[in-house]
Short mmCIF file of C-alpha atoms in Angstrom, two decimals:
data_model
loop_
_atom_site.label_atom_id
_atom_site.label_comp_id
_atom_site.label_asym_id
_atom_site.label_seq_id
_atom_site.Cartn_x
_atom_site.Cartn_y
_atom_site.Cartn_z
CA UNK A 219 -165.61 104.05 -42.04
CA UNK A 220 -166.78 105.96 -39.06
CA UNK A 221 -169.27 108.25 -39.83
CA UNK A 222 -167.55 111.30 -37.86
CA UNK A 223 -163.99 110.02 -39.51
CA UNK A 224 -165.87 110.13 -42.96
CA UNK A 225 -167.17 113.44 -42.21
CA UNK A 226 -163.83 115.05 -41.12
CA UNK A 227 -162.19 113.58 -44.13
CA UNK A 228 -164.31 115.06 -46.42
CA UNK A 229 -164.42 118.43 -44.94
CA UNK A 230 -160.64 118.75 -45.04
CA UNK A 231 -160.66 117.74 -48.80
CA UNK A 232 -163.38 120.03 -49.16
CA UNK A 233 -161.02 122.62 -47.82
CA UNK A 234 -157.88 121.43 -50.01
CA UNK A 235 -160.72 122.13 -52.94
CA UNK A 236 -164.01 122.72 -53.09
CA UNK A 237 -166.38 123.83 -56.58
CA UNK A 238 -169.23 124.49 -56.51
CA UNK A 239 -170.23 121.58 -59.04
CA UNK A 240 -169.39 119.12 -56.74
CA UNK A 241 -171.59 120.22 -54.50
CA UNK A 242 -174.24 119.91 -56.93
CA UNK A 243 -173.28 116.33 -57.64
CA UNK A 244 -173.30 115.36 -54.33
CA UNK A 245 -176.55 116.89 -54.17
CA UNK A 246 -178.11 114.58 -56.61
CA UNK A 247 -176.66 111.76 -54.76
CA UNK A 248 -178.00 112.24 -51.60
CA UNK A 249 -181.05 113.35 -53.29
CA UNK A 250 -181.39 109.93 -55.95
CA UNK A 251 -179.27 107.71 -53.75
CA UNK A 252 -177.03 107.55 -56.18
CA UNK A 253 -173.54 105.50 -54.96
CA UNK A 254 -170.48 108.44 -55.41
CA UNK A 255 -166.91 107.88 -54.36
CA UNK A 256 -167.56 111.24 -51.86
CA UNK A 257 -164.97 113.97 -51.68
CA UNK A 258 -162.03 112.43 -50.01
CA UNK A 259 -162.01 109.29 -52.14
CA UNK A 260 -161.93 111.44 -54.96
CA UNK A 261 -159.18 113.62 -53.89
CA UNK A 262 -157.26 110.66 -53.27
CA UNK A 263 -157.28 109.41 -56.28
CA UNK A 264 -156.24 112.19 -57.66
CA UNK A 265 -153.45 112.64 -55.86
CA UNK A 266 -152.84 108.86 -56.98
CA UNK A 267 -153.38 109.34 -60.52
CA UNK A 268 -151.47 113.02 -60.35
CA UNK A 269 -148.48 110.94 -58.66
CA UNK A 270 -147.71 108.52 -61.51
CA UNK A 271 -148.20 111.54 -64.22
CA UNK A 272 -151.11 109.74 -65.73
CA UNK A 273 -152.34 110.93 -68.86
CA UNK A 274 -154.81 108.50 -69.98
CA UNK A 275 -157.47 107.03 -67.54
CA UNK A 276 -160.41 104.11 -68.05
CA UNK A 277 -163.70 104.03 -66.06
CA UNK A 278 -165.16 100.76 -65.70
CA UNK A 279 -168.37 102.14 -64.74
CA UNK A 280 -168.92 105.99 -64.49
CA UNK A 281 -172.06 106.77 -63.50
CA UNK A 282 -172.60 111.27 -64.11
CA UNK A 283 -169.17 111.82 -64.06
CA UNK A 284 -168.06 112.14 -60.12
CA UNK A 285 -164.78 110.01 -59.93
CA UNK A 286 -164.11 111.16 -63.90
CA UNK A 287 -164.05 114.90 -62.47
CA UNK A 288 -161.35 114.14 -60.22
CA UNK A 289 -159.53 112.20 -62.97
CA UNK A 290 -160.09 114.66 -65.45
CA UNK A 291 -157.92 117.05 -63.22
CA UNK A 292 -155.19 114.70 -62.63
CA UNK A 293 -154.59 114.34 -66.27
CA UNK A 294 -154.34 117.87 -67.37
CA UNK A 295 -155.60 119.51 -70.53
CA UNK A 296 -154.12 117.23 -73.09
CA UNK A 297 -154.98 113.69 -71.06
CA UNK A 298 -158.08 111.89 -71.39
CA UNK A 299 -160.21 109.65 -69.15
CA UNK A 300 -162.61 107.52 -71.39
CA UNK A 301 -166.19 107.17 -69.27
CA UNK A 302 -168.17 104.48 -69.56
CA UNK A 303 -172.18 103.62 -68.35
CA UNK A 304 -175.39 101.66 -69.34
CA UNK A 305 -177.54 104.68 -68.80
CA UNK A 306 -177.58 107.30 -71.60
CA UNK A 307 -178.93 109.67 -68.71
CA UNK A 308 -175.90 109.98 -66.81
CA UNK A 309 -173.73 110.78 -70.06
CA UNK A 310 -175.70 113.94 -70.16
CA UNK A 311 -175.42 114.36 -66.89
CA UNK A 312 -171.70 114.03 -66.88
CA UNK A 313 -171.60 116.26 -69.74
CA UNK A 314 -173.33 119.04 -68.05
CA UNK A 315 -171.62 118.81 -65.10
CA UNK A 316 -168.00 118.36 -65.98
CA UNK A 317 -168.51 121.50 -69.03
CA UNK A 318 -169.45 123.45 -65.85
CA UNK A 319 -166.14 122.33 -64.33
CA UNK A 320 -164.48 123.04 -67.18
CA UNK A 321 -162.62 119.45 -68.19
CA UNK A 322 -165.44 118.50 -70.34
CA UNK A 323 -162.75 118.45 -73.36
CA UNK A 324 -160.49 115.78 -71.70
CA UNK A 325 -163.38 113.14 -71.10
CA UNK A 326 -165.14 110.92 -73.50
CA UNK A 327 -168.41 109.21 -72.44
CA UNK A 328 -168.99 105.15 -73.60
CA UNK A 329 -172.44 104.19 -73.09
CA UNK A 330 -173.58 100.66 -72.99
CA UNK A 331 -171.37 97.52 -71.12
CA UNK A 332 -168.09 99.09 -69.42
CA UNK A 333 -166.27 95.47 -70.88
CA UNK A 334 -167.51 96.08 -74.75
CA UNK A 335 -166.57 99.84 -74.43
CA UNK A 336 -163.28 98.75 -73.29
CA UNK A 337 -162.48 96.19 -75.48
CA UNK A 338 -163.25 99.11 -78.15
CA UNK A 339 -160.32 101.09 -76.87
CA UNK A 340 -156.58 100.28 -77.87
CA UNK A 341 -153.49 100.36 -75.92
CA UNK A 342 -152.84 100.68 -72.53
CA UNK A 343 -153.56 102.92 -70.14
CA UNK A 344 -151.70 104.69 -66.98
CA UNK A 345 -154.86 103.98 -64.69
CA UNK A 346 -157.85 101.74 -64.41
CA UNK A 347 -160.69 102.70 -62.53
CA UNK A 348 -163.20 100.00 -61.27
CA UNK A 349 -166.69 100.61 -59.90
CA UNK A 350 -169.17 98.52 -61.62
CA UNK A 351 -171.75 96.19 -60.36
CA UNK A 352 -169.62 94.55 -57.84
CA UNK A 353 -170.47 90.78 -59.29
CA UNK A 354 -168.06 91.78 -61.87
CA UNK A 355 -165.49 92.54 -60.46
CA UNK A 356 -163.06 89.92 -60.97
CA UNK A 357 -164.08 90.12 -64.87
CA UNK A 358 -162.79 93.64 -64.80
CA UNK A 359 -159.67 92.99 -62.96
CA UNK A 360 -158.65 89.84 -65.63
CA UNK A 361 -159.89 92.29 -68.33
CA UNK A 362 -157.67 95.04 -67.55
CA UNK A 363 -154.27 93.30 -65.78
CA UNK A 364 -152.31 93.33 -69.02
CA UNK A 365 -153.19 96.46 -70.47
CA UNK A 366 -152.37 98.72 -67.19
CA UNK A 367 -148.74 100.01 -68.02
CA UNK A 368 -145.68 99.19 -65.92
CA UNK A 369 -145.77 101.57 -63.52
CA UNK A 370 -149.48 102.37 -63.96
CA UNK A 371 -152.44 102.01 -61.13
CA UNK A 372 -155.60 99.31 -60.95
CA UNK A 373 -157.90 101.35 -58.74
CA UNK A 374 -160.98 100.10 -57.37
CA UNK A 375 -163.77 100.93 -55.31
CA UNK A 376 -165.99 99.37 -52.71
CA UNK A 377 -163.13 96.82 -52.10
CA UNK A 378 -164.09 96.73 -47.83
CA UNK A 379 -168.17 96.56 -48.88
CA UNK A 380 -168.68 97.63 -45.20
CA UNK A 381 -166.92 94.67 -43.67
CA UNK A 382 -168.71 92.20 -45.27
CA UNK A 383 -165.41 90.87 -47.42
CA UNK A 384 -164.20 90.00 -43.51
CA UNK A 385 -167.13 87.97 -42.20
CA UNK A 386 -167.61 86.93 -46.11
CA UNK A 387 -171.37 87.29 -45.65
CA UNK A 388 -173.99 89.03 -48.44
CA UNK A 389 -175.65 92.68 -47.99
CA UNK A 390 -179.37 91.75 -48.09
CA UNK A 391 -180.47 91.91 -51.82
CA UNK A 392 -177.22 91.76 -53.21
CA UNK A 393 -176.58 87.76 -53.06
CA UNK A 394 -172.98 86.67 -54.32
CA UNK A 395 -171.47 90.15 -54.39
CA UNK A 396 -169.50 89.90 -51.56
CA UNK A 397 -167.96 86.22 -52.46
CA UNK A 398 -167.01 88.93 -56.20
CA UNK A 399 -165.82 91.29 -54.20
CA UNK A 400 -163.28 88.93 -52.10
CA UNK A 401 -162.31 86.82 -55.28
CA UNK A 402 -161.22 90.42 -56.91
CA UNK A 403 -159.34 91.06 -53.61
CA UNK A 404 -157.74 87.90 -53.58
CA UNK A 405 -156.73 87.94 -57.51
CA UNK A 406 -155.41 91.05 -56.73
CA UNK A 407 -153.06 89.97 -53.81
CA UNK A 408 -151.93 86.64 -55.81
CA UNK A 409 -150.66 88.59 -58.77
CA UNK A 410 -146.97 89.32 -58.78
CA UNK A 411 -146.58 91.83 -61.24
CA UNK A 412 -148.67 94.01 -59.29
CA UNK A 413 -148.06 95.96 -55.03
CA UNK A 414 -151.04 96.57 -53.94
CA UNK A 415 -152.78 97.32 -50.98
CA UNK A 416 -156.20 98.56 -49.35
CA UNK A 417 -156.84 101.96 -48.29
CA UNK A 418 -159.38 101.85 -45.78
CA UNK A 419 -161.36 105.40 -46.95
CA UNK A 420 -164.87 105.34 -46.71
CA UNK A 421 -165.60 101.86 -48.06
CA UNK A 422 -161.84 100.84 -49.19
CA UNK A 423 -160.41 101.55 -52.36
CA UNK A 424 -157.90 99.25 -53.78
CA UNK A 425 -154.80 100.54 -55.34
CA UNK A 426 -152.46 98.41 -57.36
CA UNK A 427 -149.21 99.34 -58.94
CA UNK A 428 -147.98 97.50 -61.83
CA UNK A 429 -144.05 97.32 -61.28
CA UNK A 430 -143.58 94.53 -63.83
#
């Protein structure tokens, strides 16, 4: 996205709500360069999540806690959103930052492969969240089809990979992620239980309703 489009966007959602712990999370980001859905991605899912009354989210990757803050407020007090991440270090992040925030109690932090950990967990859920390693992508997507309610939400992140998925080629170090990345999108689009489309903020987000 534009840079000044991305920068208006985020100071309106700043404006629809701002906390000081998000601030402090961005913080780290720009500080670690540490990839974070930014401010208006996060308010719109949300505002996604919040629409369909979901009540119990899944993170396929999580990293300290940034999209699972904005989940954790869709769901309310007596939802969950299971976390999951590799690095032990960004549980405790996301544990210091979303008790400051005050949903701590409606989030529970996996750590180790975001497949095993869900695997681990039974039933379905209301929304899926995707943001791993883009190469596995299309794992997550045939991992977590079925077990996404009817009327529940695939989300994912990254889906646009700063145009690359249109000329189909690579960002440099990163060989074969953008061939992932267009293989999820293209799963996505083939499967008919599923209307979904591609919201083109800050590097796309696919959303995906499950209507059958």
């Amino acid at each position: 996205m534009d840079d000044a489009v991305e920068a208006y966007l985020s100071d309106l959602a700043a404006t629809e709500h701002d906390d000081p712990v998000l601030v402090e999370m961005e913080a780290r980001a720009e500080e670690y360069g540490f990839p974070i859905i930014g401010r208006a991605t996060g308010r719109y899912v949300e505002v996604a999540a919040r629409s369909i009354g979901a009540r119990r989210v899944m993170e396929l990757g999580s990293g300290y806690g940034y999209s699972a803050y904005w989940f954790a407020r869709a769901v309310g007090p007596d939802g969950e959103v299971v976390c999951t991440d590799g690095d032990p270090r960004n549980a405790d992040l996301a544990e210091g930052y979303l008790r400051t925030a005050g949903v701590w109690d409606r989030v529970r932090y996996r750590v180790g492969d975001a497949l095993t950990g869900f695997a681990a967990e039974p039933g379905e859920f209301d929304v899926v969240y995707c943001d791993v390693d883009k190469d596995g992508y299309p794992a997550c997507w045939r991992a977590a089809r079925d077990r996404i309610r009817v009327g529940g939400l695939w989300i994912c992140d990254n889906v646009i990979w700063s145009g690359h998925v249109a000329t189909g080629t690579d960002r440099e170090g990163l060989p074969g992620w953008t061939a992932a990345i267009r293989e999820h999108n293209q799963l996505v689009a083939e499967d008919d239980r599923y209307v979904g489309s591609i919201v083109p903020i800050r590097d796309g987000v696919m959303v995906a309703l499950r209507i059958r």
